[in-house]
Structure formats: C-alpha cells, structure tokens
Short mmCIF file of C-alpha atoms and ligand atoms in Angstrom, two decimals:
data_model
loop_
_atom_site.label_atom_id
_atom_site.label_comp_id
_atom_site.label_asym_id
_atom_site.label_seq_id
_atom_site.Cartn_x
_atom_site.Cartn_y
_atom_site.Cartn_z
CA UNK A 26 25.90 -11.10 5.07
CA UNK A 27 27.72 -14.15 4.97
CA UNK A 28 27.56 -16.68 1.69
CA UNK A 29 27.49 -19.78 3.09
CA UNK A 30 26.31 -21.99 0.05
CA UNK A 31 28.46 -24.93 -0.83
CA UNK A 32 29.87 -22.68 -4.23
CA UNK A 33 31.34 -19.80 -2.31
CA UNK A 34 30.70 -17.53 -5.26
CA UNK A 35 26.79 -17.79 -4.97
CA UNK A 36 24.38 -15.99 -2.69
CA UNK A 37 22.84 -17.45 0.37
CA UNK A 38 20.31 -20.35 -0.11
CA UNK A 39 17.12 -19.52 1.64
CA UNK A 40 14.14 -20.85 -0.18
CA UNK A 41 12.88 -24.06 -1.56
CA UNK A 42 14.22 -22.96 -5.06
CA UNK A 43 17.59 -22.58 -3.79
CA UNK A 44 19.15 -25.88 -4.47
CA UNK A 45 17.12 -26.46 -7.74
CA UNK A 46 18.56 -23.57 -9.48
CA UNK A 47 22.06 -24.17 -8.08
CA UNK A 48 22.11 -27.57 -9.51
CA UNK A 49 20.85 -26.41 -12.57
CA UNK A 50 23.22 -23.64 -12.90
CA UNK A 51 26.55 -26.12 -12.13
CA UNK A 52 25.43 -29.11 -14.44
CA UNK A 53 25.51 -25.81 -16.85
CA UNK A 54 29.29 -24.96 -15.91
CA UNK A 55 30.28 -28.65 -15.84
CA UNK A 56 28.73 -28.85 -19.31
CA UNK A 57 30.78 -25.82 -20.64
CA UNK A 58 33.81 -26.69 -18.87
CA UNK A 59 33.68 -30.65 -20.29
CA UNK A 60 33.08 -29.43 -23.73
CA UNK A 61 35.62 -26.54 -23.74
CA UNK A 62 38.11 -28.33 -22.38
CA UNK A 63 39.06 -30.98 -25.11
CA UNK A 64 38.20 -28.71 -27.94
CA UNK A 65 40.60 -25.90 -27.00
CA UNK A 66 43.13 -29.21 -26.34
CA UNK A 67 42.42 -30.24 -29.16
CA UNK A 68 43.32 -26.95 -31.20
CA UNK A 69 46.53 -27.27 -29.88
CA UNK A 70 46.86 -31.03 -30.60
CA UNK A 71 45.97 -30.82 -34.16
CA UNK A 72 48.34 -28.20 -34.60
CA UNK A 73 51.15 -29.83 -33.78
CA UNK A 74 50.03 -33.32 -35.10
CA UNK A 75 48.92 -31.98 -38.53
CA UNK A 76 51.24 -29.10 -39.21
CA UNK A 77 52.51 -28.67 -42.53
CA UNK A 78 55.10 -30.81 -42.94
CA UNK A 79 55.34 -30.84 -46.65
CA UNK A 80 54.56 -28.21 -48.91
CA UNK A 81 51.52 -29.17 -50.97
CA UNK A 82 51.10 -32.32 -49.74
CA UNK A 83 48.16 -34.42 -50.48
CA UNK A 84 46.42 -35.68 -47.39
CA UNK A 85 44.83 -39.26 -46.85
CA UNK A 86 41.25 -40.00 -48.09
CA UNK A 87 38.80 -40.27 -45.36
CA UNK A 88 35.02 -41.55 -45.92
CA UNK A 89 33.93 -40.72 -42.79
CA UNK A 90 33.04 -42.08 -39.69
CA UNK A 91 29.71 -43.92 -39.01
CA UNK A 92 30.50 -44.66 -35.02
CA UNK A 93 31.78 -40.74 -34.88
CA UNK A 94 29.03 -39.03 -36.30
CA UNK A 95 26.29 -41.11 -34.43
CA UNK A 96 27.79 -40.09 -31.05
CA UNK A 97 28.47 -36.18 -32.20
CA UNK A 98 24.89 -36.15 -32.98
CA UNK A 99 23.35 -38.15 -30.01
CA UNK A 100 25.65 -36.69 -27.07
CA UNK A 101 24.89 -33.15 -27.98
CA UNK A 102 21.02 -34.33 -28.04
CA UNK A 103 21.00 -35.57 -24.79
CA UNK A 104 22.50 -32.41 -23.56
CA UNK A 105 20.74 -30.55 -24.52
CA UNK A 106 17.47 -32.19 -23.52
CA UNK A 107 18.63 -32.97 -19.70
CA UNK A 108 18.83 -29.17 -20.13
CA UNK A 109 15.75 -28.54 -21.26
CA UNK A 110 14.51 -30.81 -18.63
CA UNK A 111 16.28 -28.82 -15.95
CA UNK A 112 15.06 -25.70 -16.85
CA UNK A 113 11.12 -26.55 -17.31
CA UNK A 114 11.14 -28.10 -13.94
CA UNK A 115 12.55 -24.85 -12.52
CA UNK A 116 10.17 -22.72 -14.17
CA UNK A 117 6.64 -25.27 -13.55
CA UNK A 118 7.87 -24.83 -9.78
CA UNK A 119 8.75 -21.37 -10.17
CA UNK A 120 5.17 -19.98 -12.14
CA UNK A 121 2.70 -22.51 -10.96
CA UNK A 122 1.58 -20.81 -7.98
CA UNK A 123 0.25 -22.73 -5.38
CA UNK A 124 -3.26 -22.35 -3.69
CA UNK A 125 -2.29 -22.51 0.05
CA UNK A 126 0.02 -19.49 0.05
CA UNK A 127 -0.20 -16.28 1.47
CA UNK A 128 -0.64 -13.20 -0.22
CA UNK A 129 1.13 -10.06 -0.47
CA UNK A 130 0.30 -7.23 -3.05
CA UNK A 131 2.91 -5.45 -4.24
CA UNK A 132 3.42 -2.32 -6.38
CA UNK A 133 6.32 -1.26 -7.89
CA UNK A 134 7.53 2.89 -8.43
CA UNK A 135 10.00 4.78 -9.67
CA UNK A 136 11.76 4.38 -7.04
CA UNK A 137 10.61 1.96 -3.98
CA UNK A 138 8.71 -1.13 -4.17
CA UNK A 139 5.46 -0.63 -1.93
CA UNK A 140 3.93 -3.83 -0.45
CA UNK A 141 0.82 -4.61 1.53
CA UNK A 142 -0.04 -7.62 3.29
CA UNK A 143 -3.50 -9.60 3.15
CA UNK A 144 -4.20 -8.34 6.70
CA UNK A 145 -3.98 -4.53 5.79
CA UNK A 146 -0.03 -3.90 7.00
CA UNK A 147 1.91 -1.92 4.55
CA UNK A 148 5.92 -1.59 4.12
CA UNK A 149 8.24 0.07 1.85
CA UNK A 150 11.34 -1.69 0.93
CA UNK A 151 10.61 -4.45 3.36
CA UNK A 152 8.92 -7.51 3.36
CA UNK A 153 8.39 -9.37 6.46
CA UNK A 154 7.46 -13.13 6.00
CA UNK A 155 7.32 -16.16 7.83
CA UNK A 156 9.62 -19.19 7.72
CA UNK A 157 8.28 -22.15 5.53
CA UNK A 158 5.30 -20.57 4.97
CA UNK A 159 4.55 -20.19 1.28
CA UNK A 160 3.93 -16.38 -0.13
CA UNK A 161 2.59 -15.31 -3.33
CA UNK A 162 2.94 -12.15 -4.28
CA UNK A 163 0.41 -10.18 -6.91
CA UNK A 164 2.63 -7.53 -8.53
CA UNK A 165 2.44 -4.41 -10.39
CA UNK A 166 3.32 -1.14 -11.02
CA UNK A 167 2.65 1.85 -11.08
CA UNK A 168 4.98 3.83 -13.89
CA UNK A 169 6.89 1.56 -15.82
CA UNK A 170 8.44 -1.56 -15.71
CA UNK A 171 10.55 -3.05 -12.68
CA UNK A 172 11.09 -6.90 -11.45
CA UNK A 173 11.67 -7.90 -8.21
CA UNK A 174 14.18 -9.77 -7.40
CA UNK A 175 15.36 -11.46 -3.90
CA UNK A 176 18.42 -13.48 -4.99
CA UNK A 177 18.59 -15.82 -2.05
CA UNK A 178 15.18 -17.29 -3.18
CA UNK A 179 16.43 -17.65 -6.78
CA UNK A 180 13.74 -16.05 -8.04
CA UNK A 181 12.42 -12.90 -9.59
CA UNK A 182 9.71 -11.64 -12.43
CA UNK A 183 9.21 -8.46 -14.22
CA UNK A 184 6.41 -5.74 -12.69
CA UNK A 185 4.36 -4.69 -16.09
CA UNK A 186 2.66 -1.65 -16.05
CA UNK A 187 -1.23 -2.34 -17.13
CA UNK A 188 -1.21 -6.19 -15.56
CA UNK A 189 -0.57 -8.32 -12.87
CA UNK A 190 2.20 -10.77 -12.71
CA UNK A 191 2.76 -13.01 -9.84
CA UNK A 192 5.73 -14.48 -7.99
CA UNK A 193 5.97 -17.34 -4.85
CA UNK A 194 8.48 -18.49 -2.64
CA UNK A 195 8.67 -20.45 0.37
CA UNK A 196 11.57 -19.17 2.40
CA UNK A 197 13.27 -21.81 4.44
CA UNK A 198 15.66 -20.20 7.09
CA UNK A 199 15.46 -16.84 9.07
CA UNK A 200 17.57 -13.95 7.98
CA UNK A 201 17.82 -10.69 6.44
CA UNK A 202 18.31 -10.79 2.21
CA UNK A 203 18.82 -8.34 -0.17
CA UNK A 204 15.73 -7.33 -2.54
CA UNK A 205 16.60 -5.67 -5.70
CA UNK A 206 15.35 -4.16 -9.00
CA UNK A 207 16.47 -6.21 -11.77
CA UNK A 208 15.00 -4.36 -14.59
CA UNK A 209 16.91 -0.79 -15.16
CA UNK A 210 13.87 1.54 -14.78
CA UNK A 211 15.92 5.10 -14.71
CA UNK A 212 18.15 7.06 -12.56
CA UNK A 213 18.11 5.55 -9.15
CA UNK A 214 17.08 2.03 -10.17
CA UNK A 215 20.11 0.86 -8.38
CA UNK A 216 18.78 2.24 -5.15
CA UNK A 217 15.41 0.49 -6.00
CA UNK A 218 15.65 -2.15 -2.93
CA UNK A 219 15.27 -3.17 0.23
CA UNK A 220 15.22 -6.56 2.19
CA UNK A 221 13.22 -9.33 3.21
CA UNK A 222 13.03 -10.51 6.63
CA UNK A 223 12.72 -13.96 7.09
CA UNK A 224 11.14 -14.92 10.54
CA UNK A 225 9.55 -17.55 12.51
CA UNK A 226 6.09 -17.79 12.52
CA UNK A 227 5.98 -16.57 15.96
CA UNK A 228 8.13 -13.49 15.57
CA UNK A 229 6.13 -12.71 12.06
CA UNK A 230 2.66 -13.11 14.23
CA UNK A 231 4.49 -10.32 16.80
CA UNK A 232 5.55 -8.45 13.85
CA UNK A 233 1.76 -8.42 12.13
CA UNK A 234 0.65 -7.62 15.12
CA UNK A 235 3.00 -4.36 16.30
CA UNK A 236 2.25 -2.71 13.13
CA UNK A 237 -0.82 -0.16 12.57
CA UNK A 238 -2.72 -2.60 9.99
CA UNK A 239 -5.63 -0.34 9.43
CA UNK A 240 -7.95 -1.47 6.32
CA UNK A 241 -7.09 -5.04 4.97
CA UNK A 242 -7.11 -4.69 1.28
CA UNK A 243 -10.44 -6.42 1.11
CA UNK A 244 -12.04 -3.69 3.27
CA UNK A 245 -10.55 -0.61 1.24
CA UNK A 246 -11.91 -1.89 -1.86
CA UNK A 247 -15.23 -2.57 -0.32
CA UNK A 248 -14.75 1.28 0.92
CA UNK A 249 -14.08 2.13 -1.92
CA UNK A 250 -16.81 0.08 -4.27
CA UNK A 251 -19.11 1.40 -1.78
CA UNK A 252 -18.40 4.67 -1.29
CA UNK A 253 -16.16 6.48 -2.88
CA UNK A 254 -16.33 5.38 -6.21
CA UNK A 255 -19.92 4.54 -6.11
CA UNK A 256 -19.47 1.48 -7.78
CA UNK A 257 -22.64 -0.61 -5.60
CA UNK A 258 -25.20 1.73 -7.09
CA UNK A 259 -24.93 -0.26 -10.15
CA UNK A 260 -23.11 -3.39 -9.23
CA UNK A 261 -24.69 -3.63 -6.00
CA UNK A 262 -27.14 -6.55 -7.01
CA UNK A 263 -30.77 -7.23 -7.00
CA UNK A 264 -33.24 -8.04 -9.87
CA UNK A 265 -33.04 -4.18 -11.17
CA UNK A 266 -29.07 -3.65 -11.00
CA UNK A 267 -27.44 -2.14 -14.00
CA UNK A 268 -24.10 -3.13 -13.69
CA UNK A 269 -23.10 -6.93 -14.18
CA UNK A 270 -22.83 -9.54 -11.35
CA UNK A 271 -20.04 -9.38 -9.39
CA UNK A 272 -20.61 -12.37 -7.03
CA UNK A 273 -19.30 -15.60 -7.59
CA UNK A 274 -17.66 -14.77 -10.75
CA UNK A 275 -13.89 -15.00 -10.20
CA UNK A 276 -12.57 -17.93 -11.86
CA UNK A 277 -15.54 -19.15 -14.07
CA UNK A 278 -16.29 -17.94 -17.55
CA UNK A 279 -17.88 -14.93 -18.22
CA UNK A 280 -20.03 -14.88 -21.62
CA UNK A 281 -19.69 -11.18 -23.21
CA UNK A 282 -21.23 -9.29 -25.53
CA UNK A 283 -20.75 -10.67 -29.45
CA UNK A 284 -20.50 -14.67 -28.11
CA UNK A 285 -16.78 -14.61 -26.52
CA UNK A 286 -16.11 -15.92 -23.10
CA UNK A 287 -13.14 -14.42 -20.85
CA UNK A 288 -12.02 -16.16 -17.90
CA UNK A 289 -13.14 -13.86 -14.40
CA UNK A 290 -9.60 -13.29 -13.61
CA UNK A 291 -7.65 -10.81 -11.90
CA UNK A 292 -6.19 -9.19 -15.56
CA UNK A 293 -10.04 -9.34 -16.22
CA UNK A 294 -11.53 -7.33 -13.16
CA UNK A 295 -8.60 -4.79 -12.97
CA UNK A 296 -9.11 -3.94 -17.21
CA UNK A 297 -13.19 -4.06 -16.42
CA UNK A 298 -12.54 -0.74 -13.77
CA UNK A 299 -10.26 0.91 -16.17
CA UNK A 300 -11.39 -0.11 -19.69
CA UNK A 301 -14.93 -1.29 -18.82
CA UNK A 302 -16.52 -0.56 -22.63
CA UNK A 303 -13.64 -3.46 -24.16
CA UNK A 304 -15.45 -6.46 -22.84
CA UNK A 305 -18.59 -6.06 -22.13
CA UNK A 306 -20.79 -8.75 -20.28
CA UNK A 307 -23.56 -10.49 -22.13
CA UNK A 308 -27.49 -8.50 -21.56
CA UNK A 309 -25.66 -5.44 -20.16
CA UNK A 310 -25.32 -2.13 -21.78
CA UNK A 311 -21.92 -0.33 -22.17
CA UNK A 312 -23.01 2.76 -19.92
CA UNK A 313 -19.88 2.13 -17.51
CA UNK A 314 -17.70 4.75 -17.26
CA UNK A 315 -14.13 4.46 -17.01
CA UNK A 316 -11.66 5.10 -13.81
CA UNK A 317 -8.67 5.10 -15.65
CA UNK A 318 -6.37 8.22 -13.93
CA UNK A 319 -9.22 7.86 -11.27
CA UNK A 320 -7.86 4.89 -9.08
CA UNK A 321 -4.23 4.08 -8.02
CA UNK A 322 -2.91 0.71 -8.94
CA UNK A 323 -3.00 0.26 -5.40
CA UNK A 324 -6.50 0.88 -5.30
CA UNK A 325 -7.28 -1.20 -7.68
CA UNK A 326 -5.52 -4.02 -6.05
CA UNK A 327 -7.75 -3.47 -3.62
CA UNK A 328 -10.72 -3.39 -5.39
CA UNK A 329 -9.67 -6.99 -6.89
CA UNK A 330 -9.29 -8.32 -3.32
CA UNK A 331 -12.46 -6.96 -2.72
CA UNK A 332 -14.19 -8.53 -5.74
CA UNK A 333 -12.34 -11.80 -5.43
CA UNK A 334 -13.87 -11.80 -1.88
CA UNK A 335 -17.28 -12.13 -3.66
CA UNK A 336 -16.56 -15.08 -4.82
CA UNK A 337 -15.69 -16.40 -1.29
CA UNK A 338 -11.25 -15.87 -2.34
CA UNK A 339 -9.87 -14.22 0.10
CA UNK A 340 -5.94 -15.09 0.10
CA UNK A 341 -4.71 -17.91 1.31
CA UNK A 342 -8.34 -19.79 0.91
CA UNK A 343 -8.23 -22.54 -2.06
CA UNK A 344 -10.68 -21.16 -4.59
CA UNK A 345 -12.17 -24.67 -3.98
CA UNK A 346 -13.77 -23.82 -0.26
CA UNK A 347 -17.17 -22.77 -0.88
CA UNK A 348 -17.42 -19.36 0.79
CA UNK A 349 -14.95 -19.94 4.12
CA UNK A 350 -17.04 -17.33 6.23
CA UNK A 351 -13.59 -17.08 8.79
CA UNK A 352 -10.12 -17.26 7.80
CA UNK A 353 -7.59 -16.80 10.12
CA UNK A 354 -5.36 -14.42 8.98
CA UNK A 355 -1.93 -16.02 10.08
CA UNK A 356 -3.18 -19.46 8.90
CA UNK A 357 -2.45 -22.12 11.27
CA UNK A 358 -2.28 -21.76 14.45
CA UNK A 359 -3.15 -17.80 16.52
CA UNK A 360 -5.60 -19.19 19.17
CA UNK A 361 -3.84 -17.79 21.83
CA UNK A 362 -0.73 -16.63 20.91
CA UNK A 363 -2.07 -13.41 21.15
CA UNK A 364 -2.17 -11.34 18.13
CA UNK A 365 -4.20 -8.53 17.35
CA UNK A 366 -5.13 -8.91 14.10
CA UNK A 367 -8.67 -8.76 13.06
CA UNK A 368 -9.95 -11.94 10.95
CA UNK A 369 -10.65 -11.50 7.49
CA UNK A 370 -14.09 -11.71 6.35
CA UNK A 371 -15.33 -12.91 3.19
CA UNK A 372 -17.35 -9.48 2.81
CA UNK A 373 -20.59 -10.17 0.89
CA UNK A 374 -23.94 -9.67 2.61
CA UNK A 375 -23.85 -5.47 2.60
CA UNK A 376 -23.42 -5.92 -1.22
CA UNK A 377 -26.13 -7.55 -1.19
CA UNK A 378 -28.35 -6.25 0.89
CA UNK A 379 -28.07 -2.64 -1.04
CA UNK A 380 -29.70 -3.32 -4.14
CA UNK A 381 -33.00 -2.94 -3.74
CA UNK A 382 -33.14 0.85 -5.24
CA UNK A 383 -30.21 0.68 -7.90
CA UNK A 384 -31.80 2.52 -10.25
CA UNK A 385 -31.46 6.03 -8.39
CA UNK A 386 -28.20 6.99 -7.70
CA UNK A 387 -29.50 10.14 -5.78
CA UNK A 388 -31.91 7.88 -4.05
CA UNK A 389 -29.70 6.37 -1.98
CA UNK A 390 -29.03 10.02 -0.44
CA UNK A 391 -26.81 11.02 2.06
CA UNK A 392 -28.24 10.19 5.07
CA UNK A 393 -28.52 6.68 3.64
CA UNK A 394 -25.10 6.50 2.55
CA UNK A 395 -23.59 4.63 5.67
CA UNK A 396 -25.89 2.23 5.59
CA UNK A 397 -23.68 -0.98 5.86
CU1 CUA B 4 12.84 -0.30 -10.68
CU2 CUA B 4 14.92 -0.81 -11.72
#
C-alpha cells in the first residue's frame, strides 16, 4: 500500500479523524523540536560562555528576573493547554458516538476478530464498509482482552472481556487498510488482523447483497429469547409474566430492587442474562437463573439487538424515532438498485402476543412452540 499522506512517515489518511490526529501529532513534534532545540544549544553555549576561567572565582549577584520568570511560567502554560485542547477534541469526536451510524458487532478471540453486520452478514478478518457512511462498531470479546485497531482511521479501543466498548469511524476514500491487534493478547497476537475494505456505497450494497446473510442479529436473538433459551415464557409479557418488562426499556431508568436506578443500557441487558440476581428490577423476584457459560458473547450480542429492538432501536435508527416499523437496511437510498437484503424489522408484536399463559412453562407445549 502506498503512504501518500503529506508526512511520508505516517499511514494513509482515510477517515474523518485522519487529519485531526495528524495535526495533533505534528504541533506535538514542533513543540519538542522548538523546545529541544535551544536548550541542548544552550548547554553548549553556557559551557563555553561560563567555563571556569578562574579558580574559585566568585560569580556576580543576580536577584532574579521578573520579565523571565513570568514568560517561563506563562509559555509553558499555554502549551500545555493548546495541548490539552487538542487532545479532548480528538477524543469528544473519537468516543461520542453518533446516532445515525451503522452498526457492526464485533467480537474479538484469541486469534481472529469475528464481525457481523446489522443485516445478518458475518466476516472474519474483514470488514466491508461503505464510503462516508458512518459505522459504529459494538465490541467485545470473547477470552481476554484485544483492541482493534485500523491505523488509517486513527483510531482504535481496547475489546474487554465482560463489557461492551464501542468504536466509530467514517471512512472517507475507497481502499484496502490494514486492521490490527494492538493489545498483545498471546502467541499469535501479531497475526491477529485483517483489513477493511473501503467501498462505495454501490459496491458495499453488491457486496451485502452476494453474501449468505442468514439471521440478522435481531432475529437470532429473538430465536433465541424465544426458543432456545426460553427466555419469553417469563419475559414474554402480559398482566401474569414473571420476568420484568423488556419493552421500551432501553435507554430510560430502570428502578431496582433496594431504591437504585440503572440506566437500560447495553452493559445493563448483557450483565441481566449472565448475572441476572445482581440487579434486580423493582416488584420482581430473583428466581432468574443465570446463562453465564450458557450463551456465546456472540449470542448475547444478539440477544441485545434483539432487546434493543423492543424498544423500537434497531441500528442505525436515532433512539429518538418512536418505533420506525421499516428501516432500510443500507440507509439511504436501495429502491431499485437491486439488493437482496431483507428489511429489518423492529420485532415486537410475537413478544407480545405470547403472554397470555406465562405461568406454565410446559403449557406452552410442543406443538405450540412455533407459534410466532
Ligand atoms: Cu488480540 Cu493481540
């Protein structure tokens, strides 16, 4: 791959990042270099000036310097601020992820990085995503600790094992760029990469649409919270259900048991599945079991899309639309460019419709079991 940013030495510029971090990074060298400069000069100047000249001499008095110690004190200051500055702008744009992006879910393992996108597609060391097109990606993993890295974005975060972290770009030319592991994670973390494809929307919407997509990640966790897990016999709703409610509840406050509130996030859903007796929900009992070692982590991505679809989120919707029954998949524009891809829905009524006997498990029988 060729480098052809304006510093030779740095990778390839290819998101909205790029130049941001660049500039931040060379006011950073010109600082060191301006500062290191007349100090190692002036080492050498001072010894020669002030050698010894006489032994035990007795220098000059001095009584200080009012003019020299305001501007040693002030330049250093504002240094150090425009720094500061610098930096905090980076990150805000960096970690405050924006509403309108797409998502991909991705899951970090000793030793690949497996990624899914909203539309069900799945890839391995790849990532295929669309020119100027913002992309968020919810990451985790599922041994221990990675970070993704795509250095032509300028940008990269840690995978944690037990939570979610996120990460956006918006890449802003087509190409091919490396994808690394930047956090050593044993012995073939230096194989732990891949790339990302940058393409136009048109060749992404040919791309989503040549690939197998099977189950969008809202569907397998609606499989899965409906079938095999079982979780709709008690979450399933109605005025009898045992488990809390599970529409409308991502992003508001959720009042538990002993007068706390805990914000309905995705942290919040994902440690309710695996350690569902720690916060438990306000007039329910703590008869949940757990499905810790019973669920991958990319299961219970799913299952999050899934629940987060309850709440009328799926993706790339702003959490403000109230329940978006349709949303095209590839956002803008696919009447009639052809593509295959199933629109997502935002999957509630089955849930709902199921609750009526929640109290017996059993009841629900086999033969009844497909009812959706
Ligand atoms: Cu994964 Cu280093």
């Amino acid at each position: 791959m060729q480098t052809s940013s304006w510093v030779p030495l740095f990778p390839e510029q290819a998101s909205t990042f790029g130049s941001q971090v660049d500039a931040l990074y060379v006011y950073l060298i010109v600082v060191s270099v301006v500062f290191s400069i007349p100090v190692v000069a002036a080492i050498f100047f001072f010894a020669l000036r002030f050698r010894e000249k006489e032994k035990y001499a007795t220098p000059d008095e001095m009584h200080g310097s009012i003019m020299l110690e305001t501007l040693w004190s002030i330049i250093p200051f504002v240094v150090s601020m425009t720094i500061f500055l610098g930096g905090a702008i980076v990150f805000f744009n960096q970690f405050r992820i924006p509403d309108d992006a797409m998502e991909v879910y991705v899951v970090g393992k000793q030793w690949m990085w497996k990624l899914q996108h909203e539309t069900g597609q799945r890839e391995i060391n790849e990532l295929h995503v669309p020119v100027g097109r913002k992309v968020k990606l919810t990451m985790t993993t599922e041994d221990v600790l990675h970070d993704f890295s795509v250095p032509a974005f300028r940008t990269k975060a840690d995978v944690v094992p037990g939570r979610y972290t996120y990460l956006w770009f918006e890449a802003t030319k087509p190409g091919k760029y490396d994808l690394f592991c930047a956090e050593y994670c044993g012995l073939n973390h230096s194989g732990m990469g891949g790339y990302v494809y940058v393409m136009e929307q048109r060749d992404f919407d040919n791309w989503l649409s040549g690939n197998v997509s099977g189950q969008t990640p809202v569907e397998q966790g609606k499989d899965l919270f409906e079938n095999k897990l079982g979780c709709a016999s008690c979450h399933a709703g109605g005025p009898q259900q045992r488990g809390a409610k599970l529409e409308g509840i991502y992003g508001h406050d959720i009042k538990l048991v002993g007068g706390q509130t805990v914000k309905a996030d995705d942290a919040y859903i994902r440690n309710s599945i695996i350690n569902p007796s720690a916060q438990i929900v306000e007039g329910f009992q703590p008869i949940m079991p757990t499905f810790k070692g019973q669920v991958t982590e990319e299961q219970l991505v799913s299952l999050v899309a899934y629940i987060k679809s309850l709440s009328g989120i799926t993706g790339s919707t702003p959490a403000s639309g109230s329940n978006t029954a349709v949303t095209n998949s590839s956002g803008t524009n696919t009447s009639g460019s052809g593509n295959t891809m199933t629109p997502r829905r935002a999957n509630r009524g089955a849930a709902n419709t199921e609750g009526s006997n929640p109290n017996s498990p059993g009841g629900r029988g086999a033969p009844t079991s497909s009812n959706r």
